[in-house]
């Protein structure tokens, strides 16, 4: 009887994971870690590897909350959020518009710039143009306008005579629109928002050629320094900008902003690269590390997300 009452009272959380984006594997890892954490807190869990039948699956399951742990399309770009609104299942992280804007890097930069947030310069170019000749003075960066996890990112250095020829491949999967930005030398920083508060700042020191997909997820690929060993006024400025970017894009719940800091230019050398509305949630991911540093253990962080879930975000 007692157990039955608890079972009836426990919130039923659908853990949305996997999907079909390039970041499927890390999403599955986030899903497993978060499901275990929620179970340890007494929640009822159903893990869902998201497919194109997700609306029907949710309508049949009728969970109290969806914990969205997808990255890329369709979990991070607003489309899954639209389905959750339509089927009426309260969900975590940002809503339809915030997700869609943050995902589209060129648009997000426009909105952030209008809000006074420092972002890199650069321009939008076609894949063909970027493959044919240098579209900016070297060194520069080429990246898909709407991918994540450094997928399809190229750093073109001074001594690279030609643009990356991978762009001409028939099996190129990352779209025909790219963002070209001047390469910002210096440090890689990241900071997160939880609700209305910015957490701490991590410096990411890559051990690989550049901070790419393997470096981010392979063990030992990068080292995290928390708190980032940077001057206090820069640290505080990163936190301020992270919260301002989250608000400018209309984000909700947890988000994480990525920065470059050209430390030769002082505080003027800070540039916000992007806001991630669906940051990684494995136990060793950046957001859980920042939350733990703020005194919030992983299971509490995941429970906070579930309790923060809503519709109309
Ligand atoms: N303008 C830039 N200058 C220097 N490095 C950059 C620049 N843009 C991207 N990078 C590098 O590429 C990585 C991925 O870029 P980012 O804009 O964060 O996209 P995503 O993480 O969605 O792939 C960054 O973490 C950074 O290491
Ligand atoms: Mg990034």
Short mmCIF file of N, CA, C and O in Angstrom, two decimals, residues 26-126:
data_model
loop_
_atom_site.label_atom_id
_atom_site.label_comp_id
_atom_site.label_asym_id
_atom_site.label_seq_id
_atom_site.Cartn_x
_atom_site.Cartn_y
_atom_site.Cartn_z
N UNK A 26 26.43 10.91 -27.58
CA UNK A 26 26.59 11.64 -26.31
C UNK A 26 25.22 11.85 -25.67
O UNK A 26 25.08 11.81 -24.44
N UNK A 27 24.17 12.01 -26.49
CA UNK A 27 22.82 12.16 -25.95
C UNK A 27 22.38 10.88 -25.21
O UNK A 27 21.77 10.95 -24.14
N UNK A 28 22.72 9.73 -25.78
CA UNK A 28 22.38 8.47 -25.11
C UNK A 28 23.10 8.37 -23.76
O UNK A 28 22.54 7.89 -22.77
N UNK A 29 24.34 8.85 -23.73
CA UNK A 29 25.10 8.83 -22.46
C UNK A 29 24.48 9.79 -21.44
O UNK A 29 24.34 9.46 -20.27
N UNK A 30 24.08 10.98 -21.91
CA UNK A 30 23.40 11.94 -21.02
C UNK A 30 22.11 11.31 -20.48
O UNK A 30 21.80 11.43 -19.30
N UNK A 31 21.37 10.65 -21.37
CA UNK A 31 20.10 10.05 -20.99
C UNK A 31 20.25 9.01 -19.91
O UNK A 31 19.50 8.99 -18.92
N UNK A 32 21.24 8.16 -20.07
CA UNK A 32 21.45 7.10 -19.09
C UNK A 32 21.84 7.71 -17.74
O UNK A 32 21.29 7.34 -16.70
N UNK A 33 22.76 8.67 -17.75
CA UNK A 33 23.21 9.29 -16.50
C UNK A 33 22.06 10.00 -15.79
O UNK A 33 21.88 9.85 -14.57
N UNK A 34 21.24 10.74 -16.55
CA UNK A 34 20.14 11.49 -15.93
C UNK A 34 19.03 10.56 -15.44
O UNK A 34 18.44 10.80 -14.38
N UNK A 35 18.76 9.49 -16.20
CA UNK A 35 17.72 8.54 -15.78
C UNK A 35 18.14 7.89 -14.46
O UNK A 35 17.33 7.77 -13.53
N UNK A 36 19.40 7.49 -14.36
CA UNK A 36 19.88 6.88 -13.11
C UNK A 36 19.76 7.88 -11.95
O UNK A 36 19.35 7.52 -10.85
N UNK A 37 20.13 9.13 -12.23
CA UNK A 37 20.08 10.15 -11.18
C UNK A 37 18.64 10.37 -10.70
O UNK A 37 18.38 10.47 -9.50
N UNK A 38 17.70 10.42 -11.65
CA UNK A 38 16.30 10.66 -11.28
C UNK A 38 15.72 9.47 -10.52
O UNK A 38 14.94 9.64 -9.57
N UNK A 39 16.12 8.27 -10.92
CA UNK A 39 15.65 7.09 -10.20
C UNK A 39 16.13 7.12 -8.76
O UNK A 39 15.39 6.80 -7.83
N UNK A 40 17.36 7.57 -8.57
CA UNK A 40 17.91 7.66 -7.20
C UNK A 40 17.14 8.70 -6.38
O UNK A 40 17.17 8.66 -5.16
N UNK A 41 16.44 9.62 -7.05
CA UNK A 41 15.65 10.62 -6.34
C UNK A 41 14.19 10.21 -6.22
O UNK A 41 13.35 10.99 -5.78
N UNK A 42 13.85 8.99 -6.69
CA UNK A 42 12.49 8.48 -6.52
C UNK A 42 11.52 8.80 -7.64
O UNK A 42 10.32 8.57 -7.51
N UNK A 43 12.01 9.34 -8.77
CA UNK A 43 11.11 9.61 -9.89
C UNK A 43 10.83 8.32 -10.65
O UNK A 43 11.63 7.39 -10.64
N UNK A 44 9.69 8.29 -11.32
CA UNK A 44 9.37 7.19 -12.25
C UNK A 44 9.91 7.58 -13.61
O UNK A 44 9.66 8.69 -14.08
N UNK A 45 10.61 6.67 -14.25
CA UNK A 45 11.35 7.00 -15.48
C UNK A 45 10.90 6.13 -16.64
O UNK A 45 10.75 4.93 -16.48
N UNK A 46 10.75 6.74 -17.82
CA UNK A 46 10.71 5.96 -19.05
C UNK A 46 11.73 6.57 -20.00
O UNK A 46 11.65 7.75 -20.32
N UNK A 47 12.70 5.75 -20.41
CA UNK A 47 13.71 6.24 -21.36
C UNK A 47 13.17 6.07 -22.78
O UNK A 47 12.67 5.00 -23.13
N UNK A 48 13.26 7.12 -23.56
CA UNK A 48 12.77 7.06 -24.95
C UNK A 48 13.88 7.44 -25.91
O UNK A 48 14.40 8.55 -25.85
N UNK A 49 14.23 6.50 -26.78
CA UNK A 49 15.15 6.82 -27.87
C UNK A 49 14.28 7.46 -28.96
O UNK A 49 13.47 6.79 -29.60
N UNK A 50 14.44 8.76 -29.13
CA UNK A 50 13.50 9.54 -29.94
C UNK A 50 13.60 9.19 -31.42
O UNK A 50 14.68 9.22 -32.02
N UNK A 51 12.46 8.84 -31.98
CA UNK A 51 12.34 8.59 -33.42
C UNK A 51 11.26 9.50 -34.00
O UNK A 51 10.70 10.34 -33.28
N UNK A 52 10.93 9.30 -35.26
CA UNK A 52 9.96 10.18 -35.91
C UNK A 52 8.53 9.95 -35.44
O UNK A 52 7.63 10.72 -35.79
N UNK A 53 8.34 8.91 -34.62
CA UNK A 53 7.01 8.64 -34.06
C UNK A 53 6.85 9.25 -32.66
O UNK A 53 5.95 8.88 -31.91
N UNK A 54 7.70 10.22 -32.31
CA UNK A 54 7.74 10.71 -30.92
C UNK A 54 6.42 11.30 -30.45
O UNK A 54 6.04 11.13 -29.29
N UNK A 55 5.67 11.97 -31.34
CA UNK A 55 4.39 12.56 -30.92
C UNK A 55 3.43 11.46 -30.45
O UNK A 55 2.81 11.56 -29.39
N UNK A 56 3.34 10.39 -31.23
CA UNK A 56 2.46 9.26 -30.89
C UNK A 56 2.93 8.60 -29.60
O UNK A 56 2.12 8.25 -28.73
N UNK A 57 4.23 8.40 -29.49
CA UNK A 57 4.78 7.75 -28.29
C UNK A 57 4.41 8.55 -27.05
O UNK A 57 3.96 8.00 -26.03
N UNK A 58 4.55 9.88 -27.12
CA UNK A 58 4.24 10.72 -25.96
C UNK A 58 2.74 10.74 -25.67
O UNK A 58 2.32 10.74 -24.51
N UNK A 59 1.92 10.75 -26.72
CA UNK A 59 0.47 10.76 -26.52
C UNK A 59 -0.01 9.47 -25.87
O UNK A 59 -0.95 9.47 -25.09
N UNK A 60 0.67 8.37 -26.15
CA UNK A 60 0.30 7.09 -25.55
C UNK A 60 0.80 7.00 -24.11
O UNK A 60 0.10 6.59 -23.21
N UNK A 61 2.04 7.45 -23.91
CA UNK A 61 2.70 7.32 -22.60
C UNK A 61 2.14 8.30 -21.57
O UNK A 61 2.04 7.98 -20.39
N UNK A 62 1.78 9.51 -22.02
CA UNK A 62 1.27 10.57 -21.14
C UNK A 62 2.14 10.80 -19.89
O UNK A 62 1.64 10.72 -18.76
N UNK A 63 3.42 11.10 -20.06
CA UNK A 63 4.26 11.37 -18.89
C UNK A 63 3.90 12.73 -18.29
O UNK A 63 3.25 13.54 -18.94
N UNK A 64 4.33 12.95 -17.04
CA UNK A 64 4.09 14.26 -16.41
C UNK A 64 5.04 15.31 -16.98
O UNK A 64 4.69 16.49 -17.05
N UNK A 65 6.26 14.88 -17.30
CA UNK A 65 7.31 15.80 -17.74
C UNK A 65 8.18 15.11 -18.78
O UNK A 65 8.37 13.89 -18.71
N UNK A 66 8.71 15.89 -19.73
CA UNK A 66 9.74 15.35 -20.64
C UNK A 66 11.07 16.02 -20.30
O UNK A 66 11.17 17.25 -20.28
N UNK A 67 12.05 15.19 -19.98
CA UNK A 67 13.42 15.69 -19.79
C UNK A 67 14.12 15.55 -21.13
O UNK A 67 14.42 14.44 -21.58
N UNK A 68 14.30 16.68 -21.80
CA UNK A 68 14.84 16.66 -23.16
C UNK A 68 16.37 16.66 -23.12
O UNK A 68 16.98 17.65 -22.73
N UNK A 69 16.97 15.54 -23.55
CA UNK A 69 18.43 15.45 -23.52
C UNK A 69 19.01 15.24 -24.91
O UNK A 69 20.10 14.71 -25.07
N UNK A 70 18.25 15.67 -25.92
CA UNK A 70 18.75 15.55 -27.29
C UNK A 70 19.68 16.70 -27.62
O UNK A 70 19.59 17.78 -27.03
N UNK A 71 20.56 16.49 -28.56
CA UNK A 71 21.39 17.56 -29.09
C UNK A 71 21.17 17.63 -30.60
O UNK A 71 20.90 16.62 -31.24
N UNK A 72 21.32 18.82 -31.16
CA UNK A 72 21.18 18.98 -32.61
C UNK A 72 19.72 18.89 -33.03
O UNK A 72 18.81 19.25 -32.29
N UNK A 73 19.50 18.37 -34.25
CA UNK A 73 18.12 18.26 -34.77
C UNK A 73 17.56 16.90 -34.34
O UNK A 73 18.27 15.91 -34.46
N UNK A 74 16.31 16.82 -33.88
CA UNK A 74 15.31 17.87 -33.75
C UNK A 74 15.16 18.38 -32.32
O UNK A 74 14.30 19.19 -32.04
N UNK A 75 16.04 17.91 -31.42
CA UNK A 75 15.83 18.20 -30.00
C UNK A 75 16.27 19.58 -29.57
O UNK A 75 15.81 20.10 -28.55
N UNK A 76 17.19 20.18 -30.36
CA UNK A 76 17.77 21.44 -29.91
C UNK A 76 17.30 22.61 -30.79
O UNK A 76 17.60 23.77 -30.50
N UNK A 77 16.58 22.31 -31.88
CA UNK A 77 16.29 23.37 -32.86
C UNK A 77 14.87 23.92 -32.78
O UNK A 77 14.46 24.70 -33.64
N UNK A 78 14.12 23.51 -31.77
CA UNK A 78 12.77 24.04 -31.59
C UNK A 78 11.68 23.14 -32.13
O UNK A 78 10.51 23.30 -31.75
N UNK A 79 12.03 22.19 -33.00
CA UNK A 79 10.96 21.37 -33.59
C UNK A 79 10.39 20.37 -32.59
O UNK A 79 9.17 20.21 -32.49
N UNK A 80 11.26 19.74 -31.79
CA UNK A 80 10.75 18.83 -30.75
C UNK A 80 9.96 19.62 -29.71
O UNK A 80 8.91 19.17 -29.23
N UNK A 81 10.45 20.83 -29.42
CA UNK A 81 9.74 21.68 -28.46
C UNK A 81 8.32 21.97 -28.98
O UNK A 81 7.37 22.03 -28.18
N UNK A 82 8.18 22.14 -30.29
CA UNK A 82 6.86 22.36 -30.88
C UNK A 82 5.95 21.16 -30.68
O UNK A 82 4.77 21.31 -30.35
N UNK A 83 6.50 19.98 -30.85
CA UNK A 83 5.69 18.76 -30.64
C UNK A 83 5.27 18.66 -29.17
O UNK A 83 4.12 18.35 -28.86
N UNK A 84 6.19 18.99 -28.26
CA UNK A 84 5.87 18.91 -26.82
C UNK A 84 4.76 19.91 -26.47
O UNK A 84 3.87 19.59 -25.67
N UNK A 85 4.82 21.09 -27.08
CA UNK A 85 3.73 22.07 -26.87
C UNK A 85 2.41 21.50 -27.38
O UNK A 85 1.38 21.61 -26.72
N UNK A 86 2.43 20.88 -28.54
CA UNK A 86 1.19 20.40 -29.16
C UNK A 86 0.60 19.22 -28.38
O UNK A 86 -0.60 19.18 -28.12
N UNK A 87 1.46 18.29 -27.94
CA UNK A 87 0.92 17.15 -27.18
C UNK A 87 0.71 17.52 -25.71
O UNK A 87 0.14 16.75 -24.95
N UNK A 88 1.18 18.71 -25.31
CA UNK A 88 0.90 19.20 -23.95
C UNK A 88 1.71 18.55 -22.85
O UNK A 88 1.22 18.41 -21.73
N UNK A 89 2.94 18.15 -23.17
CA UNK A 89 3.80 17.58 -22.12
C UNK A 89 4.82 18.63 -21.69
O UNK A 89 5.65 19.07 -22.50
N UNK A 90 4.78 19.09 -20.42
CA UNK A 90 5.76 20.07 -19.94
C UNK A 90 7.18 19.56 -20.16
O UNK A 90 7.44 18.37 -19.97
N UNK A 91 8.07 20.46 -20.56
CA UNK A 91 9.42 20.03 -20.92
C UNK A 91 10.49 20.96 -20.36
O UNK A 91 10.19 22.08 -19.95
N UNK A 92 11.71 20.47 -20.38
CA UNK A 92 12.85 21.19 -19.80
C UNK A 92 13.53 22.06 -20.86
O UNK A 92 13.24 21.97 -22.04
N UNK A 93 14.45 22.88 -20.42
CA UNK A 93 15.28 23.73 -21.27
C UNK A 93 14.44 24.78 -22.02
O UNK A 93 13.31 25.07 -21.62
N UNK A 94 15.00 25.29 -23.12
CA UNK A 94 14.37 26.43 -23.80
C UNK A 94 13.15 26.02 -24.62
O UNK A 94 12.98 24.85 -24.96
N UNK A 95 12.33 27.02 -24.96
CA UNK A 95 11.13 26.79 -25.74
C UNK A 95 11.38 26.79 -27.23
O UNK A 95 12.52 26.67 -27.68
N UNK A 96 10.32 26.94 -28.00
CA UNK A 96 10.39 26.83 -29.46
C UNK A 96 11.30 27.92 -30.05
O UNK A 96 12.28 27.63 -30.76
N UNK A 97 11.01 29.17 -29.74
CA UNK A 97 11.73 30.27 -30.38
C UNK A 97 13.18 30.37 -29.89
O UNK A 97 14.10 30.52 -30.70
N UNK A 98 13.37 30.29 -28.58
CA UNK A 98 14.73 30.38 -28.03
C UNK A 98 15.62 29.28 -28.59
O UNK A 98 16.78 29.52 -28.98
N UNK A 99 15.09 28.07 -28.67
CA UNK A 99 15.87 26.94 -29.20
C UNK A 99 16.23 27.19 -30.66
O UNK A 99 17.38 27.02 -31.07
N UNK A 100 15.22 27.61 -31.44
CA UNK A 100 15.45 27.80 -32.88
C UNK A 100 16.47 28.91 -33.13
O UNK A 100 17.36 28.77 -33.97
N UNK A 101 16.36 30.00 -32.38
CA UNK A 101 17.28 31.12 -32.59
C UNK A 101 18.70 30.75 -32.19
O UNK A 101 19.66 31.07 -32.88
N UNK A 102 18.84 30.11 -31.03
CA UNK A 102 20.19 29.79 -30.55
C UNK A 102 20.88 28.80 -31.48
O UNK A 102 22.09 28.83 -31.66
N UNK A 103 20.09 27.93 -32.09
CA UNK A 103 20.65 26.89 -32.95
C UNK A 103 21.21 27.47 -34.25
O UNK A 103 22.16 26.94 -34.82
N UNK A 104 20.58 28.55 -34.72
CA UNK A 104 21.00 29.15 -35.99
C UNK A 104 22.06 30.20 -35.66
O UNK A 104 21.75 31.32 -35.30
N UNK A 105 23.34 29.83 -35.80
CA UNK A 105 24.42 30.66 -35.25
C UNK A 105 24.46 32.08 -35.83
O UNK A 105 24.74 33.02 -35.09
N UNK A 106 24.18 32.23 -37.12
CA UNK A 106 24.25 33.58 -37.70
C UNK A 106 23.14 34.47 -37.14
O UNK A 106 23.37 35.62 -36.78
N UNK A 107 21.94 33.91 -37.00
CA UNK A 107 20.82 34.65 -36.45
C UNK A 107 21.06 34.97 -34.97
O UNK A 107 20.82 36.09 -34.51
N UNK A 108 21.56 33.98 -34.24
CA UNK A 108 21.84 34.18 -32.81
C UNK A 108 22.85 35.31 -32.62
O UNK A 108 22.72 36.13 -31.72
N UNK A 109 23.85 35.38 -33.52
CA UNK A 109 24.85 36.44 -33.41
C UNK A 109 24.22 37.82 -33.64
O UNK A 109 24.55 38.78 -32.95
N UNK A 110 23.30 37.90 -34.58
CA UNK A 110 22.60 39.17 -34.83
C UNK A 110 21.84 39.63 -33.59
O UNK A 110 21.91 40.80 -33.20
N UNK A 111 21.12 38.70 -33.00
CA UNK A 111 20.31 39.04 -31.82
C UNK A 111 21.23 39.41 -30.65
O UNK A 111 20.99 40.39 -29.94
N UNK A 112 22.30 38.65 -30.48
CA UNK A 112 23.21 38.94 -29.37
C UNK A 112 23.89 40.30 -29.57
O UNK A 112 24.01 41.09 -28.65
N UNK A 113 24.32 40.56 -30.81
CA UNK A 113 24.99 41.83 -31.09
C UNK A 113 24.05 43.00 -30.79
O UNK A 113 24.45 43.99 -30.18
N UNK A 114 22.79 42.85 -31.18
CA UNK A 114 21.79 43.90 -30.91
C UNK A 114 21.60 44.12 -29.42
O UNK A 114 21.24 45.21 -28.99
N UNK A 115 21.87 43.08 -28.62
CA UNK A 115 21.71 43.20 -27.17
C UNK A 115 23.02 43.65 -26.50
O UNK A 115 23.13 43.64 -25.27
N UNK A 116 24.00 44.02 -27.30
CA UNK A 116 25.25 44.53 -26.75
C UNK A 116 26.25 43.46 -26.32
O UNK A 116 27.21 43.75 -25.62
N UNK A 117 26.01 42.24 -26.76
CA UNK A 117 26.89 41.13 -26.39
C UNK A 117 28.02 41.01 -27.42
O UNK A 117 27.74 41.03 -28.63
N UNK A 118 29.28 40.93 -26.98
CA UNK A 118 30.36 40.83 -27.95
C UNK A 118 30.38 39.46 -28.64
O UNK A 118 30.38 38.42 -27.98
N UNK A 119 30.32 39.49 -29.97
CA UNK A 119 30.35 38.25 -30.77
C UNK A 119 31.44 38.41 -31.84
O UNK A 119 31.81 39.53 -32.17
N UNK A 120 31.95 37.31 -32.39
CA UNK A 120 32.98 37.44 -33.43
C UNK A 120 32.41 38.12 -34.68
O UNK A 120 31.20 38.03 -34.93
N UNK A 121 33.26 38.75 -35.46
CA UNK A 121 32.84 39.26 -36.75
C UNK A 121 32.68 38.10 -37.72
O UNK A 121 32.59 36.95 -37.29
N UNK A 122 32.65 38.42 -39.02
CA UNK A 122 32.58 37.34 -40.00
C UNK A 122 31.38 37.46 -40.90
O UNK A 122 30.70 38.48 -40.91
N UNK A 123 31.13 36.39 -41.67
CA UNK A 123 30.01 36.43 -42.62
C UNK A 123 29.52 35.03 -42.95
O UNK A 123 30.21 34.04 -42.69
N UNK A 124 28.33 35.02 -43.52
CA UNK A 124 27.73 33.76 -43.96
C UNK A 124 28.19 33.51 -45.39
O UNK A 124 28.17 34.43 -46.22
N UNK A 125 28.62 32.30 -45.69
CA UNK A 125 29.08 31.97 -47.04
C UNK A 125 28.50 30.62 -47.47
O UNK A 125 28.10 29.82 -46.64
N UNK A 126 28.47 30.41 -48.77
CA UNK A 126 28.01 29.11 -49.26
C UNK A 126 29.16 28.12 -49.17
O UNK A 126 30.33 28.50 -49.15
#
